[in-house]
GROMACS .gro file of C-alpha atoms in nm:
model
  400
    1MET     CA    1   8.738   8.472  11.565
    2ASP     CA    2   8.950   8.609  11.269
    3LYS     CA    3   9.100   8.277  11.226
    4ILE     CA    4   8.770   8.050  11.204
    5SER     CA    5   8.707   8.141  10.835
    6ALA     CA    6   9.055   8.065  10.744
    7THR     CA    7   9.005   7.718  10.961
    8VAL     CA    8   8.682   7.645  10.738
    9GLU     CA    9   8.844   7.695  10.423
   10LYS     CA   10   9.158   7.488  10.499
   11GLY     CA   11   8.957   7.208  10.669
   12ILE     CA   12   8.724   7.165  10.315
   13GLY     CA   13   9.055   7.230  10.100
   14SER     CA   14   9.233   6.953  10.300
   15ILE     CA   15   8.988   6.687  10.234
   16MET     CA   16   8.826   6.779   9.928
   17GLY     CA   17   9.159   6.815   9.711
   18GLY     CA   18   9.250   6.436   9.741
   19LEU     CA   19   8.913   6.307   9.674
   20THR     CA   20   8.668   6.537   9.528
   21LEU     CA   21   8.765   6.387   9.125
   22ILE     CA   22   8.759   6.035   9.283
   23ILE     CA   23   8.396   6.083   9.400
   24VAL     CA   24   8.245   6.294   9.083
   25LEU     CA   25   8.409   6.049   8.857
   26GLY     CA   26   8.303   5.743   9.031
   27ALA     CA   27   7.938   5.875   9.033
   28MET     CA   28   7.961   5.936   8.685
   29LEU     CA   29   8.063   5.588   8.581
   30GLY     CA   30   7.826   5.439   8.804
   31LYS     CA   31   7.525   5.618   8.668
   32LEU     CA   32   7.645   5.554   8.340
   33ILE     CA   33   7.643   5.151   8.377
   34ALA     CA   34   7.292   5.201   8.548
   35SER     CA   35   7.170   5.385   8.248
   36SER     CA   36   7.288   5.189   7.976
   37GLY     CA   37   7.136   4.851   8.084
   38ALA     CA   38   7.506   4.698   8.204
   39ALA     CA   39   7.423   4.688   8.566
   40GLU     CA   40   7.122   4.476   8.489
   41ASN     CA   41   7.304   4.289   8.239
   42ILE     CA   42   7.543   4.161   8.502
   43ALA     CA   43   7.294   4.079   8.742
   44THR     CA   44   7.093   3.864   8.466
   45VAL     CA   45   7.413   3.665   8.411
   46MET     CA   46   7.482   3.590   8.732
   47VAL     CA   47   7.130   3.447   8.769
   48ARG     CA   48   7.198   3.245   8.488
   49LEU     CA   49   7.533   3.117   8.614
   50PHE     CA   50   7.411   3.051   8.950
   51GLY     CA   51   7.055   2.914   8.893
   52VAL     CA   52   6.742   2.909   9.080
   53LYS     CA   53   6.876   2.629   9.372
   54HIS     CA   54   7.186   2.872   9.433
   55LEU     CA   55   7.018   3.179   9.323
   56GLN     CA   56   7.139   3.367   9.673
   57TRP     CA   57   7.492   3.304   9.605
   58GLY     CA   58   7.422   3.479   9.260
   59MET     CA   59   7.225   3.754   9.383
   60ALA     CA   60   7.510   3.843   9.666
   61PHE     CA   61   7.758   3.810   9.389
   62THR     CA   62   7.573   4.049   9.179
   63GLY     CA   63   7.542   4.309   9.460
   64PHE     CA   64   7.934   4.253   9.482
   65ILE     CA   65   8.018   4.337   9.126
   66VAL     CA   66   7.759   4.610   9.089
   67GLY     CA   67   7.820   4.759   9.412
   68ILE     CA   68   8.180   4.810   9.342
   69PRO     CA   69   8.129   5.118   9.122
   70LEU     CA   70   7.759   5.212   9.263
   71PHE     CA   71   7.688   5.403   9.515
   72TYR     CA   72   7.483   5.256   9.750
   73GLY     CA   73   7.146   5.426   9.706
   74VAL     CA   74   7.175   5.402   9.339
   75GLY     CA   75   7.260   5.047   9.392
   76PHE     CA   76   6.974   4.943   9.557
   77VAL     CA   77   6.696   5.162   9.385
   78LEU     CA   78   6.881   4.985   9.048
   79LEU     CA   79   6.834   4.646   9.193
   80VAL     CA   80   6.518   4.580   9.387
   81PRO     CA   81   6.343   4.573   9.049
   82LEU     CA   82   6.539   4.291   8.957
   83ILE     CA   83   6.498   4.135   9.303
   84PHE     CA   84   6.095   4.140   9.281
   85SER     CA   85   6.142   4.049   8.917
   86ILE     CA   86   6.320   3.720   9.016
   87VAL     CA   87   6.050   3.677   9.276
   88TYR     CA   88   5.779   3.738   9.104
   89LYS     CA   89   5.932   3.482   8.839
   90TYR     CA   90   6.018   3.208   9.108
   91LYS     CA   91   5.767   3.259   9.358
   92LEU     CA   92   6.034   3.270   9.640
   93PRO     CA   93   6.066   3.480   9.958
   94ALA     CA   94   6.138   3.841   9.870
   95VAL     CA   95   6.376   3.887  10.198
   96TYR     CA   96   6.525   3.576  10.167
   97ILE     CA   97   6.655   3.660   9.784
   98GLY     CA   98   6.688   4.016   9.819
   99LEU     CA   99   6.876   4.054  10.150
  100PRO     CA  100   7.227   3.844  10.009
  101MET     CA  101   7.218   4.139   9.749
  102LEU     CA  102   7.165   4.425   9.976
  103ALA     CA  103   7.457   4.297  10.225
  104ALA     CA  104   7.681   4.309   9.942
  105LEU     CA  105   7.604   4.653   9.830
  106SER     CA  106   7.608   4.782  10.216
  107VAL     CA  107   7.989   4.604  10.263
  108THR     CA  108   8.120   4.763   9.953
  109HIS     CA  109   7.991   5.094  10.051
  110GLY     CA  110   8.146   5.051  10.387
  111PHE     CA  111   8.507   4.892  10.277
  112ILE     CA  112   8.567   4.923   9.917
  113PRO     CA  113   8.703   5.236   9.742
  114PRO     CA  114   8.606   5.419   9.535
  115HIS     CA  115   8.299   5.479   9.793
  116PRO     CA  116   8.321   5.826   9.934
  117SER     CA  117   8.372   5.687  10.298
  118PRO     CA  118   8.665   5.454  10.223
  119VAL     CA  119   8.796   5.713   9.989
  120ALA     CA  120   8.802   5.985  10.254
  121LEU     CA  121   8.955   5.793  10.523
  122VAL     CA  122   9.224   5.678  10.304
  123VAL     CA  123   9.324   6.044  10.262
  124LEU     CA  124   9.253   6.171  10.633
  125PHE     CA  125   9.515   5.877  10.720
  126GLU     CA  126   9.699   5.869  10.448
  127ALA     CA  127   9.674   5.514  10.357
  128ASN     CA  128   9.742   5.336  10.049
  129MET     CA  129   9.438   5.309   9.827
  130GLY     CA  130   9.541   5.004   9.627
  131LEU     CA  131   9.611   4.813   9.974
  132THR     CA  132   9.297   4.945  10.156
  133LEU     CA  133   9.109   4.815   9.804
  134ILE     CA  134   9.290   4.448   9.871
  135TYR     CA  135   9.214   4.429  10.232
  136GLY     CA  136   8.895   4.551  10.186
  137LEU     CA  137   8.784   4.261   9.939
  138LEU     CA  138   8.942   4.023  10.146
  139ILE     CA  139   8.744   4.129  10.451
  140ALA     CA  140   8.424   4.158  10.240
  141ILE     CA  141   8.376   3.845  10.119
  142PRO     CA  142   8.347   3.670  10.434
  143ALA     CA  143   8.112   3.929  10.560
  144ILE     CA  144   7.905   3.931  10.258
  145ILE     CA  145   7.876   3.553  10.296
  146ILE     CA  146   7.765   3.517  10.647
  147GLY     CA  147   7.567   3.842  10.640
  148GLY     CA  148   7.375   3.766  10.307
  149PRO     CA  149   7.312   3.409  10.186
  150LEU     CA  150   7.388   3.196  10.542
  151PHE     CA  151   7.182   3.462  10.754
  152SER     CA  152   6.920   3.498  10.502
  153LYS     CA  153   6.827   3.111  10.534
  154THR     CA  154   6.695   3.232  10.887
  155LEU     CA  155   6.436   3.473  10.734
  156LYS     CA  156   6.192   3.245  10.474
  157HIS     CA  157   5.957   3.290  10.756
  158ILE     CA  158   5.921   3.646  10.669
  159THR     CA  159   5.642   3.741  10.409
  160ALA     CA  160   5.713   4.065  10.221
  161GLY     CA  161   5.403   4.271  10.149
  162LYS     CA  162   5.234   4.391   9.820
  163SER     CA  163   5.424   4.684   9.776
  164GLU     CA  164   5.346   4.938   9.528
  165VAL     CA  165   5.677   5.078   9.457
  166PHE     CA  166   5.748   4.850   9.184
  167LYS     CA  167   5.511   4.642   8.972
  168PRO     CA  168   5.596   4.376   8.782
  169GLU     CA  169   5.507   4.559   8.445
  170GLU     CA  170   5.765   4.839   8.565
  171MET     CA  171   6.034   4.617   8.583
  172VAL     CA  172   6.068   4.565   8.214
  173MET     CA  173   6.304   4.767   8.063
  174GLU     CA  174   6.206   5.016   7.791
  175ASP     CA  175   6.351   4.999   7.480
  176ASP     CA  176   6.512   5.321   7.408
  177GLY     CA  177   6.678   5.262   7.085
  178TYR     CA  178   7.014   5.202   7.161
  179GLN     CA  179   7.208   4.885   7.177
  180LYS     CA  180   7.276   4.681   7.535
  181PRO     CA  181   7.654   4.645   7.607
  182GLY     CA  182   7.734   4.274   7.606
  183PRO     CA  183   7.820   4.052   7.930
  184LEU     CA  184   8.208   4.097   7.916
  185ASN     CA  185   8.179   4.483   7.825
  186SER     CA  186   7.946   4.532   8.124
  187PHE     CA  187   8.173   4.326   8.335
  188LEU     CA  188   8.504   4.468   8.221
  189THR     CA  189   8.361   4.828   8.223
  190ALA     CA  190   8.236   4.807   8.603
  191LEU     CA  191   8.543   4.626   8.692
  192LEU     CA  192   8.790   4.841   8.537
  193PRO     CA  193   8.877   5.095   8.843
  194VAL     CA  194   8.922   4.774   9.055
  195ILE     CA  195   9.144   4.576   8.809
  196MET     CA  196   9.361   4.871   8.755
  197ILE     CA  197   9.431   5.007   9.113
  198ILE     CA  198   9.523   4.634   9.211
  199LEU     CA  199   9.728   4.599   8.899
  200PHE     CA  200   9.889   4.918   8.982
  201THR     CA  201   9.944   4.844   9.341
  202VAL     CA  202  10.148   4.522   9.274
  203LEU     CA  203  10.341   4.618   8.957
  204PRO     CA  204  10.628   4.839   9.111
  205TYR     CA  205  10.705   4.531   9.347
  206LEU     CA  206  10.769   4.344   9.024
  207VAL     CA  207  10.970   4.625   8.856
  208ALA     CA  208  11.340   4.655   8.952
  209LYS     CA  209  11.401   4.960   9.189
  210ASP     CA  210  11.666   5.125   8.962
  211LYS     CA  211  11.424   5.173   8.678
  212THR     CA  212  11.305   5.516   8.850
  213ALA     CA  213  11.159   5.589   8.538
  214MET     CA  214  10.918   5.321   8.530
  215HIS     CA  215  10.816   5.351   8.895
  216GLN     CA  216  10.720   5.730   8.843
  217VAL     CA  217  10.505   5.608   8.491
  218LEU     CA  218  10.339   5.353   8.751
  219GLY     CA  219  10.298   5.587   9.043
  220PHE     CA  220  10.126   5.839   8.800
  221LEU     CA  221   9.884   5.560   8.638
  222GLY     CA  222   9.795   5.413   8.969
  223SER     CA  223   9.696   5.706   9.139
  224ALA     CA  224   9.348   5.684   9.204
  225ASN     CA  225   9.251   6.012   9.016
  226ILE     CA  226   9.415   5.871   8.690
  227VAL     CA  227   9.236   5.519   8.736
  228MET     CA  228   8.910   5.673   8.744
  229LEU     CA  229   8.939   5.919   8.451
  230ILE     CA  230   9.071   5.631   8.253
  231ALA     CA  231   8.769   5.459   8.351
  232ILE     CA  232   8.547   5.687   8.251
  233ILE     CA  233   8.697   5.766   7.919
  234TYR     CA  234   8.653   5.387   7.853
  235ALA     CA  235   8.316   5.366   7.985
  236THR     CA  236   8.214   5.655   7.760
  237PHE     CA  237   8.312   5.517   7.456
  238SER     CA  238   8.224   5.128   7.560
  239LEU     CA  239   7.897   5.156   7.690
  240GLY     CA  240   7.784   5.519   7.539
  241ILE     CA  241   7.925   5.624   7.161
  242PHE     CA  242   8.025   5.237   7.062
  243GLN     CA  243   7.627   5.173   7.180
  244GLY     CA  244   7.484   5.441   6.971
  245ARG     CA  245   7.460   5.697   7.259
  246PRO     CA  246   7.544   6.052   7.117
  247ILE     CA  247   7.797   6.215   7.324
  248LYS     CA  248   7.537   6.480   7.420
  249GLU     CA  249   7.341   6.195   7.600
  250VAL     CA  250   7.615   6.101   7.775
  251MET     CA  251   7.731   6.405   7.915
  252VAL     CA  252   7.368   6.464   8.049
  253ILE     CA  253   7.400   6.155   8.186
  254TYR     CA  254   7.735   6.251   8.375
  255GLY     CA  255   7.557   6.572   8.484
  256GLU     CA  256   7.254   6.432   8.655
  257ALA     CA  257   7.534   6.204   8.838
  258VAL     CA  258   7.717   6.482   9.001
  259LYS     CA  259   7.382   6.678   9.081
  260ASP     CA  260   7.319   6.322   9.263
  261ILE     CA  261   7.625   6.340   9.485
  262ALA     CA  262   7.646   6.695   9.573
  263MET     CA  263   7.515   6.617   9.869
  264ILE     CA  264   7.768   6.338  10.008
  265LEU     CA  265   8.028   6.593   9.852
  266LEU     CA  266   7.902   6.866  10.115
  267ILE     CA  267   7.883   6.627  10.388
  268ILE     CA  268   8.225   6.526  10.336
  269ALA     CA  269   8.371   6.879  10.317
  270GLY     CA  270   8.182   6.936  10.660
  271SER     CA  271   8.380   6.665  10.783
  272GLY     CA  272   8.694   6.814  10.704
  273VAL     CA  273   8.606   7.150  10.874
  274TYR     CA  274   8.501   6.939  11.177
  275LYS     CA  275   8.861   6.767  11.183
  276GLU     CA  276   9.042   7.121  11.113
  277VAL     CA  277   8.849   7.294  11.408
  278MET     CA  278   8.912   6.983  11.628
  279GLU     CA  279   9.278   7.029  11.556
  280ALA     CA  280   9.290   7.398  11.569
  281SER     CA  281   9.125   7.421  11.900
  282GLY     CA  282   9.346   7.172  12.040
  283VAL     CA  283   9.040   6.950  12.134
  284SER     CA  284   9.163   6.644  11.941
  285VAL     CA  285   9.483   6.653  12.142
  286LYS     CA  286   9.294   6.691  12.465
  287LEU     CA  287   9.070   6.402  12.348
  288ALA     CA  288   9.360   6.151  12.238
  289GLU     CA  289   9.541   6.244  12.576
  290SER     CA  290   9.199   6.113  12.760
  291LEU     CA  291   9.182   5.808  12.557
  292ARG     CA  292   9.562   5.699  12.543
  293GLY     CA  293   9.516   5.524  12.879
  294MET     CA  294   9.218   5.308  12.766
  295PRO     CA  295   9.335   4.953  12.805
  296ILE     CA  296   9.188   4.884  12.449
  297HIS     CA  297   9.324   4.801  12.114
  298PRO     CA  298   9.311   5.108  11.873
  299LEU     CA  299   9.172   4.921  11.608
  300ILE     CA  300   8.874   4.828  11.843
  301LEU     CA  301   8.840   5.171  11.967
  302ALA     CA  302   8.810   5.284  11.615
  303TRP     CA  303   8.551   5.045  11.526
  304THR     CA  304   8.368   5.096  11.887
  305VAL     CA  305   8.346   5.491  11.850
  306THR     CA  306   8.228   5.493  11.488
  307ALA     CA  307   7.947   5.221  11.611
  308ILE     CA  308   7.840   5.479  11.840
  309ILE     CA  309   7.836   5.752  11.659
  310ARG     CA  310   7.645   5.560  11.367
  311GLY     CA  311   7.398   5.468  11.601
  312CYS     CA  312   7.309   5.820  11.662
  313VAL     CA  313   7.353   5.987  11.374
  314GLY     CA  314   7.207   5.720  11.142
  315SER     CA  315   7.440   5.771  10.830
  316ALA     CA  316   7.721   5.549  10.784
  317THR     CA  317   7.913   5.816  10.583
  318VAL     CA  318   7.890   6.084  10.858
  319ALA     CA  319   7.970   5.838  11.123
  320ALA     CA  320   8.294   5.710  10.978
  321LEU     CA  321   8.405   6.081  10.900
  322THR     CA  322   8.297   6.202  11.221
  323SER     CA  323   8.464   5.941  11.423
  324ALA     CA  324   8.811   5.948  11.192
  325SER     CA  325   8.806   6.319  11.258
  326VAL     CA  326   8.779   6.287  11.642
  327LEU     CA  327   9.024   5.967  11.660
  328LEU     CA  328   9.262   6.098  11.418
  329PRO     CA  329   9.564   6.223  11.638
  330LEU     CA  330   9.542   5.919  11.884
  331LEU     CA  331   9.519   5.669  11.587
  332GLN     CA  332   9.855   5.829  11.429
  333ALA     CA  333  10.016   5.825  11.753
  334SER     CA  334   9.932   5.431  11.759
  335GLY     CA  335  10.139   5.352  11.495
  336VAL     CA  336   9.876   5.080  11.385
  337ASN     CA  337   9.842   5.040  10.996
  338PRO     CA  338   9.656   5.322  10.881
  339ASN     CA  339   9.485   5.082  10.584
  340LEU     CA  340   9.318   4.829  10.876
  341LEU     CA  341   9.230   5.171  11.054
  342VAL     CA  342   9.028   5.281  10.755
  343LEU     CA  343   8.873   4.938  10.732
  344ALA     CA  344   8.807   4.880  11.096
  345ILE     CA  345   8.588   5.244  11.107
  346GLY     CA  346   8.440   5.143  10.785
  347ALA     CA  347   8.331   4.803  10.962
  348GLY     CA  348   8.196   5.020  11.261
  349SER     CA  349   7.981   5.245  11.044
  350LEU     CA  350   7.794   4.952  10.940
  351MET     CA  351   7.700   4.877  11.292
  352PHE     CA  352   7.350   4.958  11.467
  353SER     CA  353   7.100   5.028  11.160
  354HIS     CA  354   6.757   5.131  11.323
  355VAL     CA  355   6.505   5.403  11.243
  356ASN     CA  356   6.718   5.693  11.209
  357ASP     CA  357   6.895   5.529  10.908
  358SER     CA  358   6.741   5.610  10.575
  359GLY     CA  359   6.846   5.235  10.459
  360PHE     CA  360   6.643   5.085  10.737
  361TRP     CA  361   6.322   5.269  10.604
  362MET     CA  362   6.405   5.212  10.234
  363PHE     CA  363   6.456   4.814  10.300
  364LYS     CA  364   6.128   4.832  10.502
  365GLU     CA  365   5.922   5.013  10.236
  366TYR     CA  366   6.049   4.861   9.921
  367PHE     CA  367   5.999   4.515  10.063
  368GLY     CA  368   5.657   4.599  10.254
  369ILE     CA  369   5.764   4.416  10.574
  370SER     CA  370   5.692   4.547  10.927
  371VAL     CA  371   5.935   4.744  11.185
  372LYS     CA  372   5.958   4.456  11.370
  373ASP     CA  373   6.071   4.217  11.069
  374THR     CA  374   6.313   4.503  10.962
  375PHE     CA  375   6.477   4.457  11.263
  376ARG     CA  376   6.490   4.136  11.214
  377SER     CA  377   6.655   4.101  10.899
  378TRP     CA  378   6.809   4.445  10.826
  379SER     CA  379   6.933   4.553  11.139
  380ILE     CA  380   7.070   4.228  11.205
  381MET     CA  381   7.243   4.191  10.861
  382GLU     CA  382   7.432   4.507  10.919
  383ALA     CA  383   7.566   4.413  11.274
  384ILE     CA  384   7.678   4.098  11.131
  385VAL     CA  385   7.876   4.288  10.865
  386ALA     CA  386   8.022   4.487  11.095
  387ILE     CA  387   8.107   4.257  11.348
  388VAL     CA  388   8.291   4.005  11.101
  389GLY     CA  389   8.455   4.319  10.940
  390LEU     CA  390   8.597   4.379  11.297
  391ILE     CA  391   8.708   4.021  11.320
  392GLY     CA  392   8.875   4.054  10.973
  393VAL     CA  393   9.054   4.359  11.054
  394LEU     CA  394   9.225   4.204  11.345
  395ILE     CA  395   9.305   3.880  11.210
  396LEU     CA  396   9.494   4.052  10.888
  397SER     CA  397   9.673   4.302  11.175
  398LEU     CA  398   9.857   3.969  11.334
  399PHE     CA  399   9.993   3.923  10.985
  400ILE     CA  400  10.043   4.309  10.849
   0.00000   0.00000   0.00000
């Protein structure tokens, strides 16, 4: 019993040390993008770019761009008013228009850093943040296309109710006296972390190996913590001070962002405790030994176990982190690419979304549809992106 307290502390420290800054800074960046009007700006440009005929593709692309820096819940609440404003303007079915955007939000939440689950899995499996991001983008695109624009074409018959959550007059952004960032500024600020991570992942391969100092500089700048710090400093000026917002108000926005993700941090900390207890008690080793003889590919095993846990607990983040903690010894011993393990678990965490998932009820209530239609649209969309994600991971494993 005297070792339990130390085990808990070690578990929290081992997982939170590598990702607390990333998650907190990511939340701050997303909150500022939302508050400044940059996210709405991105969405408006996408609608104009794709036109009414291809509006579904514009909505999916908007969800993808906005979903990279924003947490799922923030992105959902932010973009649903935009969906309904377009629905009212062009008189289109709400589910048909809205699902592609929400599919993109869901996929980025499960697959792509700096979202909490992928970042935590990268730390647990000692994967490469940059490579995981690149592979995740390759898998995310077909998953979004199939689960979003293509699948939603079968949902035109679903009629959304008259939701009281968003009324047309509430969708108009009030004039707060500050300048709205331009389209280029909005896109650059939102995508800066992704651009930097990819850039500093590729550059070391282009620099001669004997240039040690340069490799050290690139390694420092390519660290996820430093990337997010640079991004938040840039956003503070580009979306805050340069738009007329006093630094005090920008700090208030950042403070609210930290409050928003406090529970996520505690959930992840709890998963670290769970992992450490499993390892210290020897349960993980016993479990790994019992599963080692199963004739199933480790990537499929990781996806399956995560999907089952998701169906039981409802939360994608909890499912991913719990699965990773349980399977860590087995998966590390298998020799499978850790970046692909992160993505396999991320894909599995999107499977089986039903009545114990808050996202299920948010979609149902916001769109004013029945439980049956929510299963027909939301739950099947989540299953499609999860399965396509697994297929993408298995295809990548043939070449990596």
